[in-house]
mmCIF file of N, CA and C in Angstrom:
data_model
loop_
_atom_site.group_PDB
_atom_site.id
_atom_site.type_symbol
_atom_site.label_atom_id
_atom_site.label_comp_id
_atom_site.label_asym_id
_atom_site.label_seq_id
_atom_site.Cartn_x
_atom_site.Cartn_y
_atom_site.Cartn_z
ATOM 1 N N MET A 1 -7.342 -7.108 -1.719
ATOM 2 C CA MET A 1 -5.955 -7.450 -1.544
ATOM 3 C C MET A 1 -5.892 -8.916 -1.120
ATOM 4 N N SER A 2 -4.983 -9.641 -1.701
ATOM 5 C CA SER A 2 -4.886 -11.061 -1.388
ATOM 6 C C SER A 2 -4.176 -11.276 -0.049
ATOM 7 N N ARG A 3 -4.332 -12.476 0.466
ATOM 8 C CA ARG A 3 -3.706 -12.791 1.752
ATOM 9 C C ARG A 3 -2.182 -12.815 1.642
ATOM 10 N N ARG A 4 -1.681 -13.239 0.500
ATOM 11 C CA ARG A 4 -0.224 -13.234 0.315
ATOM 12 C C ARG A 4 0.324 -11.812 0.329
ATOM 13 N N THR A 5 -0.360 -10.907 -0.323
ATOM 14 C CA THR A 5 0.081 -9.514 -0.341
ATOM 15 C C THR A 5 0.012 -8.915 1.054
ATOM 16 N N THR A 6 -1.060 -9.201 1.761
ATOM 17 C CA THR A 6 -1.213 -8.695 3.122
ATOM 18 C C THR A 6 -0.107 -9.245 4.021
ATOM 19 N N GLY A 7 0.148 -10.535 3.918
ATOM 20 C CA GLY A 7 1.207 -11.144 4.725
ATOM 21 C C GLY A 7 2.568 -10.558 4.415
ATOM 22 N N THR A 8 2.851 -10.346 3.140
ATOM 23 C CA THR A 8 4.137 -9.772 2.746
ATOM 24 C C THR A 8 4.271 -8.340 3.255
ATOM 25 N N LEU A 9 3.211 -7.553 3.133
ATOM 26 C CA LEU A 9 3.257 -6.180 3.639
ATOM 27 C C LEU A 9 3.448 -6.145 5.150
ATOM 28 N N LEU A 10 2.819 -7.056 5.852
ATOM 29 C CA LEU A 10 3.004 -7.107 7.307
ATOM 30 C C LEU A 10 4.435 -7.491 7.661
ATOM 31 N N LEU A 11 5.059 -8.359 6.885
ATOM 32 C CA LEU A 11 6.457 -8.704 7.131
ATOM 33 C C LEU A 11 7.374 -7.508 6.850
ATOM 34 N N VAL A 12 7.059 -6.733 5.824
ATOM 35 C CA VAL A 12 7.837 -5.517 5.535
ATOM 36 C C VAL A 12 7.676 -4.515 6.677
ATOM 37 N N ILE A 13 6.460 -4.367 7.177
ATOM 38 C CA ILE A 13 6.215 -3.462 8.305
ATOM 39 C C ILE A 13 6.984 -3.941 9.540
ATOM 40 N N ALA A 14 7.013 -5.252 9.757
ATOM 41 C CA ALA A 14 7.743 -5.802 10.901
ATOM 42 C C ALA A 14 9.231 -5.482 10.798
ATOM 43 N N ALA A 15 9.797 -5.641 9.627
ATOM 44 C CA ALA A 15 11.220 -5.329 9.440
ATOM 45 C C ALA A 15 11.473 -3.830 9.632
ATOM 46 N N PHE A 16 10.584 -3.012 9.118
ATOM 47 C CA PHE A 16 10.725 -1.558 9.266
ATOM 48 C C PHE A 16 10.677 -1.164 10.741
ATOM 49 N N LEU A 17 9.706 -1.683 11.475
ATOM 50 C CA LEU A 17 9.578 -1.346 12.893
ATOM 51 C C LEU A 17 10.769 -1.847 13.705
ATOM 52 N N TYR A 18 11.297 -2.984 13.325
ATOM 53 C CA TYR A 18 12.473 -3.513 14.022
ATOM 54 C C TYR A 18 13.657 -2.560 13.842
ATOM 55 N N GLY A 19 13.829 -2.052 12.637
ATOM 56 C CA GLY A 19 14.927 -1.134 12.371
ATOM 57 C C GLY A 19 14.708 0.246 12.937
ATOM 58 N N VAL A 20 13.463 0.672 13.064
ATOM 59 C CA VAL A 20 13.144 2.009 13.574
ATOM 60 C C VAL A 20 13.671 2.185 14.995
ATOM 61 N N ARG A 21 13.614 1.160 15.782
ATOM 62 C CA ARG A 21 14.097 1.258 17.168
ATOM 63 C C ARG A 21 15.579 1.614 17.192
ATOM 64 N N TYR A 22 16.358 0.915 16.387
ATOM 65 C CA TYR A 22 17.797 1.175 16.355
ATOM 66 C C TYR A 22 18.120 2.512 15.689
ATOM 67 N N LEU A 23 17.393 2.829 14.659
ATOM 68 C CA LEU A 23 17.607 4.107 13.980
ATOM 69 C C LEU A 23 17.252 5.276 14.891
ATOM 70 N N SER A 24 16.175 5.140 15.631
ATOM 71 C CA SER A 24 15.786 6.198 16.574
ATOM 72 C C SER A 24 16.837 6.376 17.655
ATOM 73 N N ALA A 25 17.366 5.296 18.171
ATOM 74 C CA ALA A 25 18.413 5.396 19.193
ATOM 75 C C ALA A 25 19.650 6.074 18.613
ATOM 76 N N ALA A 26 19.996 5.750 17.377
ATOM 77 C CA ALA A 26 21.159 6.380 16.743
ATOM 78 C C ALA A 26 20.918 7.869 16.518
ATOM 79 N N ILE A 27 19.704 8.245 16.142
ATOM 80 C CA ILE A 27 19.394 9.670 15.937
ATOM 81 C C ILE A 27 19.425 10.418 17.265
ATOM 82 N N PHE A 28 18.875 9.795 18.309
ATOM 83 C CA PHE A 28 18.909 10.453 19.622
ATOM 84 C C PHE A 28 20.342 10.686 20.078
ATOM 85 N N GLY A 29 21.215 9.772 19.770
ATOM 86 C CA GLY A 29 22.600 9.885 20.211
ATOM 87 C C GLY A 29 23.516 10.549 19.208
ATOM 88 N N SER A 30 22.964 11.173 18.197
ATOM 89 C CA SER A 30 23.811 11.748 17.155
ATOM 90 C C SER A 30 24.649 12.926 17.639
ATOM 91 N N GLY A 31 24.244 13.581 18.683
ATOM 92 C CA GLY A 31 24.999 14.720 19.186
ATOM 93 C C GLY A 31 26.081 14.338 20.184
ATOM 94 N N VAL A 32 26.183 13.059 20.499
ATOM 95 C CA VAL A 32 27.161 12.600 21.493
ATOM 96 C C VAL A 32 28.535 12.531 20.838
ATOM 97 N N THR A 33 29.558 12.962 21.587
ATOM 98 C CA THR A 33 30.899 12.982 21.012
ATOM 99 C C THR A 33 31.596 11.628 21.061
ATOM 100 N N SER A 34 31.316 10.816 22.078
ATOM 101 C CA SER A 34 31.948 9.491 22.142
ATOM 102 C C SER A 34 30.859 8.430 22.298
ATOM 103 N N TRP A 35 31.036 7.325 21.585
ATOM 104 C CA TRP A 35 30.071 6.239 21.582
ATOM 105 C C TRP A 35 30.654 5.035 22.307
ATOM 106 N N ASP A 36 29.786 4.312 22.973
ATOM 107 C CA ASP A 36 30.130 2.986 23.486
ATOM 108 C C ASP A 36 28.849 2.169 23.588
ATOM 109 N N SER A 37 28.989 0.884 23.836
ATOM 110 C CA SER A 37 27.813 0.004 23.817
ATOM 111 C C SER A 37 26.855 0.308 24.968
ATOM 112 N N ASP A 38 27.387 0.737 26.120
ATOM 113 C CA ASP A 38 26.511 1.068 27.250
ATOM 114 C C ASP A 38 25.639 2.278 26.929
ATOM 115 N N LEU A 39 26.233 3.266 26.286
ATOM 116 C CA LEU A 39 25.474 4.451 25.898
ATOM 117 C C LEU A 39 24.370 4.077 24.893
ATOM 118 N N PHE A 40 24.727 3.261 23.926
ATOM 119 C CA PHE A 40 23.722 2.871 22.931
ATOM 120 C C PHE A 40 22.607 2.045 23.576
ATOM 121 N N GLN A 41 22.953 1.209 24.543
ATOM 122 C CA GLN A 41 21.930 0.433 25.265
ATOM 123 C C GLN A 41 21.002 1.368 26.025
ATOM 124 N N GLU A 42 21.524 2.408 26.621
ATOM 125 C CA GLU A 42 20.690 3.403 27.310
ATOM 126 C C GLU A 42 19.789 4.143 26.325
ATOM 127 N N LEU A 43 20.333 4.447 25.150
ATOM 128 C CA LEU A 43 19.512 5.097 24.129
ATOM 129 C C LEU A 43 18.386 4.167 23.665
ATOM 130 N N LEU A 44 18.679 2.876 23.534
ATOM 131 C CA LEU A 44 17.629 1.905 23.187
ATOM 132 C C LEU A 44 16.571 1.844 24.279
ATOM 133 N N ASN A 45 17.002 1.885 25.523
ATOM 134 C CA ASN A 45 16.039 1.901 26.632
ATOM 135 C C ASN A 45 15.185 3.166 26.589
ATOM 136 N N TYR A 46 15.790 4.284 26.169
ATOM 137 C CA TYR A 46 15.055 5.537 26.058
ATOM 138 C C TYR A 46 13.970 5.439 24.983
ATOM 139 N N VAL A 47 14.303 4.773 23.879
ATOM 140 C CA VAL A 47 13.317 4.596 22.802
ATOM 141 C C VAL A 47 12.178 3.711 23.288
ATOM 142 N N GLY A 48 12.486 2.709 24.075
ATOM 143 C CA GLY A 48 11.461 1.826 24.614
ATOM 144 C C GLY A 48 11.302 0.559 23.786
ATOM 145 N N THR A 49 10.345 -0.238 24.184
ATOM 146 C CA THR A 49 10.133 -1.529 23.522
ATOM 147 C C THR A 49 8.903 -1.545 22.631
ATOM 148 N N ALA A 50 8.219 -0.415 22.516
ATOM 149 C CA ALA A 50 6.996 -0.384 21.698
ATOM 150 C C ALA A 50 7.254 -0.759 20.239
ATOM 151 N N PRO A 51 8.273 -0.205 19.577
ATOM 152 C CA PRO A 51 8.504 -0.623 18.182
ATOM 153 C C PRO A 51 8.821 -2.110 18.065
ATOM 154 N N GLN A 52 9.564 -2.622 19.029
ATOM 155 C CA GLN A 52 9.897 -4.039 19.008
ATOM 156 C C GLN A 52 8.645 -4.899 19.217
ATOM 157 N N SER A 53 7.783 -4.498 20.114
ATOM 158 C CA SER A 53 6.545 -5.249 20.360
ATOM 159 C C SER A 53 5.642 -5.240 19.136
ATOM 160 N N TRP A 54 5.495 -4.064 18.520
ATOM 161 C CA TRP A 54 4.675 -3.978 17.308
ATOM 162 C C TRP A 54 5.306 -4.769 16.164
ATOM 163 N N SER A 55 6.619 -4.795 16.132
ATOM 164 C CA SER A 55 7.321 -5.557 15.106
ATOM 165 C C SER A 55 7.038 -7.050 15.257
ATOM 166 N N ILE A 56 7.079 -7.547 16.466
ATOM 167 C CA ILE A 56 6.798 -8.962 16.714
ATOM 168 C C ILE A 56 5.353 -9.287 16.362
ATOM 169 N N ALA A 57 4.437 -8.389 16.726
ATOM 170 C CA ALA A 57 3.023 -8.611 16.396
ATOM 171 C C ALA A 57 2.806 -8.647 14.885
ATOM 172 N N ALA A 58 3.437 -7.716 14.163
ATOM 173 C CA ALA A 58 3.306 -7.694 12.701
ATOM 174 C C ALA A 58 3.938 -8.927 12.077
ATOM 175 N N LEU A 59 5.051 -9.388 12.639
ATOM 176 C CA LEU A 59 5.714 -10.593 12.135
ATOM 177 C C LEU A 59 4.814 -11.816 12.291
ATOM 178 N N ILE A 60 4.237 -11.975 13.454
ATOM 179 C CA ILE A 60 3.359 -13.125 13.702
ATOM 180 C C ILE A 60 2.134 -13.067 12.805
ATOM 181 N N LEU A 61 1.528 -11.903 12.696
ATOM 182 C CA LEU A 61 0.344 -11.747 11.858
ATOM 183 C C LEU A 61 0.679 -11.976 10.380
ATOM 184 N N GLY A 62 1.818 -11.459 9.946
ATOM 185 C CA GLY A 62 2.244 -11.661 8.560
ATOM 186 C C GLY A 62 2.484 -13.123 8.241
ATOM 187 N N LEU A 63 3.148 -13.829 9.150
ATOM 188 C CA LEU A 63 3.364 -15.268 8.945
ATOM 189 C C LEU A 63 2.047 -16.023 8.927
ATOM 190 N N PHE A 64 1.118 -15.621 9.800
ATOM 191 C CA PHE A 64 -0.200 -16.253 9.823
ATOM 192 C C PHE A 64 -0.906 -16.095 8.478
ATOM 193 N N TYR A 65 -0.877 -14.875 7.932
ATOM 194 C CA TYR A 65 -1.527 -14.625 6.638
ATOM 195 C C TYR A 65 -0.878 -15.438 5.521
ATOM 196 N N LEU A 66 0.447 -15.522 5.518
ATOM 197 C CA LEU A 66 1.127 -16.288 4.472
ATOM 198 C C LEU A 66 0.806 -17.776 4.574
ATOM 199 N N ILE A 67 0.801 -18.301 5.790
ATOM 200 C CA ILE A 67 0.464 -19.719 5.978
ATOM 201 C C ILE A 67 -0.981 -19.968 5.575
ATOM 202 N N TRP A 68 -1.880 -19.064 5.924
ATOM 203 C CA TRP A 68 -3.290 -19.194 5.559
ATOM 204 C C TRP A 68 -3.446 -19.198 4.040
ATOM 205 N N ALA A 69 -2.742 -18.312 3.352
ATOM 206 C CA ALA A 69 -2.827 -18.250 1.886
ATOM 207 C C ALA A 69 -2.307 -19.537 1.257
ATOM 208 N N GLU A 70 -1.210 -20.063 1.773
ATOM 209 C CA GLU A 70 -0.655 -21.303 1.229
ATOM 210 C C GLU A 70 -1.586 -22.489 1.503
ATOM 211 N N TYR A 71 -2.188 -22.499 2.683
ATOM 212 C CA TYR A 71 -3.130 -23.566 3.016
ATOM 213 C C TYR A 71 -4.331 -23.532 2.073
ATOM 214 N N GLU A 72 -4.873 -22.335 1.833
ATOM 215 C CA GLU A 72 -6.014 -22.223 0.915
ATOM 216 C C GLU A 72 -5.642 -22.625 -0.499
ATOM 217 N N ALA A 73 -4.453 -22.239 -0.945
ATOM 218 C CA ALA A 73 -4.019 -22.598 -2.302
ATOM 219 C C ALA A 73 -3.866 -24.106 -2.425
ATOM 220 N N THR A 74 -3.265 -24.729 -1.440
ATOM 221 C CA THR A 74 -3.104 -26.181 -1.457
ATOM 222 C C THR A 74 -4.455 -26.871 -1.365
ATOM 223 N N SER A 75 -5.327 -26.347 -0.518
ATOM 224 C CA SER A 75 -6.651 -26.926 -0.344
ATOM 225 C C SER A 75 -7.465 -26.832 -1.629
ATOM 226 N N SER A 76 -7.425 -25.681 -2.298
ATOM 227 C CA SER A 76 -8.208 -25.522 -3.528
ATOM 228 C C SER A 76 -7.641 -26.391 -4.643
ATOM 229 N N LYS A 77 -6.315 -26.537 -4.711
ATOM 230 C CA LYS A 77 -5.714 -27.410 -5.723
ATOM 231 C C LYS A 77 -6.111 -28.860 -5.470
ATOM 232 N N THR A 78 -6.141 -29.255 -4.218
ATOM 233 C CA THR A 78 -6.538 -30.618 -3.876
ATOM 234 C C THR A 78 -7.995 -30.846 -4.242
ATOM 235 N N LYS A 79 -8.849 -29.874 -3.952
ATOM 236 C CA LYS A 79 -10.260 -30.005 -4.297
ATOM 237 C C LYS A 79 -10.448 -30.108 -5.808
ATOM 238 N N GLU A 80 -9.717 -29.277 -6.562
ATOM 239 C CA GLU A 80 -9.824 -29.313 -8.023
ATOM 240 C C GLU A 80 -9.355 -30.655 -8.578
ATOM 241 N N SER A 81 -8.264 -31.167 -8.046
ATOM 242 C CA SER A 81 -7.774 -32.451 -8.547
ATOM 243 C C SER A 81 -8.732 -33.574 -8.189
ATOM 244 N N LEU A 82 -9.357 -33.496 -7.019
ATOM 245 C CA LEU A 82 -10.352 -34.505 -6.653
ATOM 246 C C LEU A 82 -11.577 -34.414 -7.554
ATOM 247 N N LYS A 83 -12.003 -33.184 -7.865
ATOM 248 C CA LYS A 83 -13.147 -33.016 -8.760
ATOM 249 C C LYS A 83 -12.843 -33.593 -10.135
ATOM 250 N N ARG A 84 -11.628 -33.320 -10.634
ATOM 251 C CA ARG A 84 -11.247 -33.854 -11.946
ATOM 252 C C ARG A 84 -11.180 -35.370 -11.916
ATOM 253 N N PHE A 85 -10.636 -35.912 -10.844
ATOM 254 C CA PHE A 85 -10.526 -37.366 -10.723
ATOM 255 C C PHE A 85 -11.902 -38.012 -10.692
ATOM 256 N N VAL A 86 -12.802 -37.425 -9.908
ATOM 257 C CA VAL A 86 -14.158 -37.982 -9.797
ATOM 258 C C VAL A 86 -14.898 -37.834 -11.121
ATOM 259 N N SER A 87 -14.795 -36.663 -11.753
ATOM 260 C CA SER A 87 -15.514 -36.470 -13.007
ATOM 261 C C SER A 87 -14.942 -37.357 -14.108
ATOM 262 N N ASP A 88 -13.646 -37.574 -14.137
ATOM 263 C CA ASP A 88 -13.053 -38.485 -15.112
ATOM 264 C C ASP A 88 -13.513 -39.917 -14.851
ATOM 265 N N GLY A 89 -13.608 -40.269 -13.575
ATOM 266 C CA GLY A 89 -14.081 -41.611 -13.234
ATOM 267 C C GLY A 89 -15.522 -41.813 -13.644
ATOM 268 N N ILE A 90 -16.359 -40.803 -13.475
ATOM 269 C CA ILE A 90 -17.772 -40.898 -13.863
ATOM 270 C C ILE A 90 -17.887 -41.000 -15.376
ATOM 271 N N VAL A 91 -17.102 -40.208 -16.096
ATOM 272 C CA VAL A 91 -17.127 -40.263 -17.554
ATOM 273 C C VAL A 91 -16.684 -41.640 -18.032
ATOM 274 N N ASP A 92 -15.630 -42.190 -17.412
ATOM 275 C CA ASP A 92 -15.153 -43.519 -17.788
ATOM 276 C C ASP A 92 -16.208 -44.588 -17.499
ATOM 277 N N GLN A 93 -16.913 -44.472 -16.364
ATOM 278 C CA GLN A 93 -17.943 -45.447 -16.030
ATOM 279 C C GLN A 93 -19.117 -45.352 -16.995
ATOM 280 N N GLU A 94 -19.503 -44.138 -17.388
ATOM 281 C CA GLU A 94 -20.600 -43.971 -18.334
ATOM 282 C C GLU A 94 -20.211 -44.542 -19.695
ATOM 283 N N ALA A 95 -18.984 -44.341 -20.102
ATOM 284 C CA ALA A 95 -18.525 -44.878 -21.388
ATOM 285 C C ALA A 95 -18.520 -46.399 -21.358
ATOM 286 N N GLU A 96 -18.089 -46.990 -20.248
ATOM 287 C CA GLU A 96 -18.100 -48.456 -20.131
ATOM 288 C C GLU A 96 -19.521 -49.002 -20.159
ATOM 289 N N SER A 97 -20.446 -48.301 -19.455
ATOM 290 C CA SER A 97 -21.833 -48.787 -19.422
ATOM 291 C C SER A 97 -22.470 -48.660 -20.813
ATOM 292 N N GLN A 98 -22.125 -47.634 -21.577
ATOM 293 C CA GLN A 98 -22.663 -47.501 -22.921
ATOM 294 C C GLN A 98 -22.084 -48.566 -23.846
ATOM 295 N N ASN A 99 -20.840 -48.908 -23.665
ATOM 296 C CA ASN A 99 -20.217 -49.945 -24.489
ATOM 297 C C ASN A 99 -20.840 -51.311 -24.193
ATOM 298 N N LYS A 100 -21.208 -51.568 -22.952
ATOM 299 C CA LYS A 100 -21.798 -52.843 -22.587
ATOM 300 C C LYS A 100 -23.207 -52.978 -23.162
ATOM 301 N N THR A 101 -23.966 -51.888 -23.215
ATOM 302 C CA THR A 101 -25.333 -51.958 -23.718
ATOM 303 C C THR A 101 -25.377 -52.044 -25.233
ATOM 304 N N GLU A 102 -24.344 -51.624 -25.895
ATOM 305 C CA GLU A 102 -24.358 -51.661 -27.358
ATOM 306 C C GLU A 102 -24.016 -52.978 -27.871
#
């Protein structure tokens, strides 16, 4: 699996975990007859911060993987262009030296 795919999947997991906290609180409170923001905040406290913490960890790790993949892609493109530049320069120098000897 490539680093870009891994990073993207980790970002999807982060978004899922972020939403799970709110969805769980809504499911826990589904039997309540009247809703207000204080009640929902208590339900969020009941769910806890574990999904949010894991979501932040997955987000950071996913961003790290995406940045790493982009850095490697840029680095390899730079190396390839340098190799082409150097090899073209060597070919040009060899052609000039052959023209001078003839």
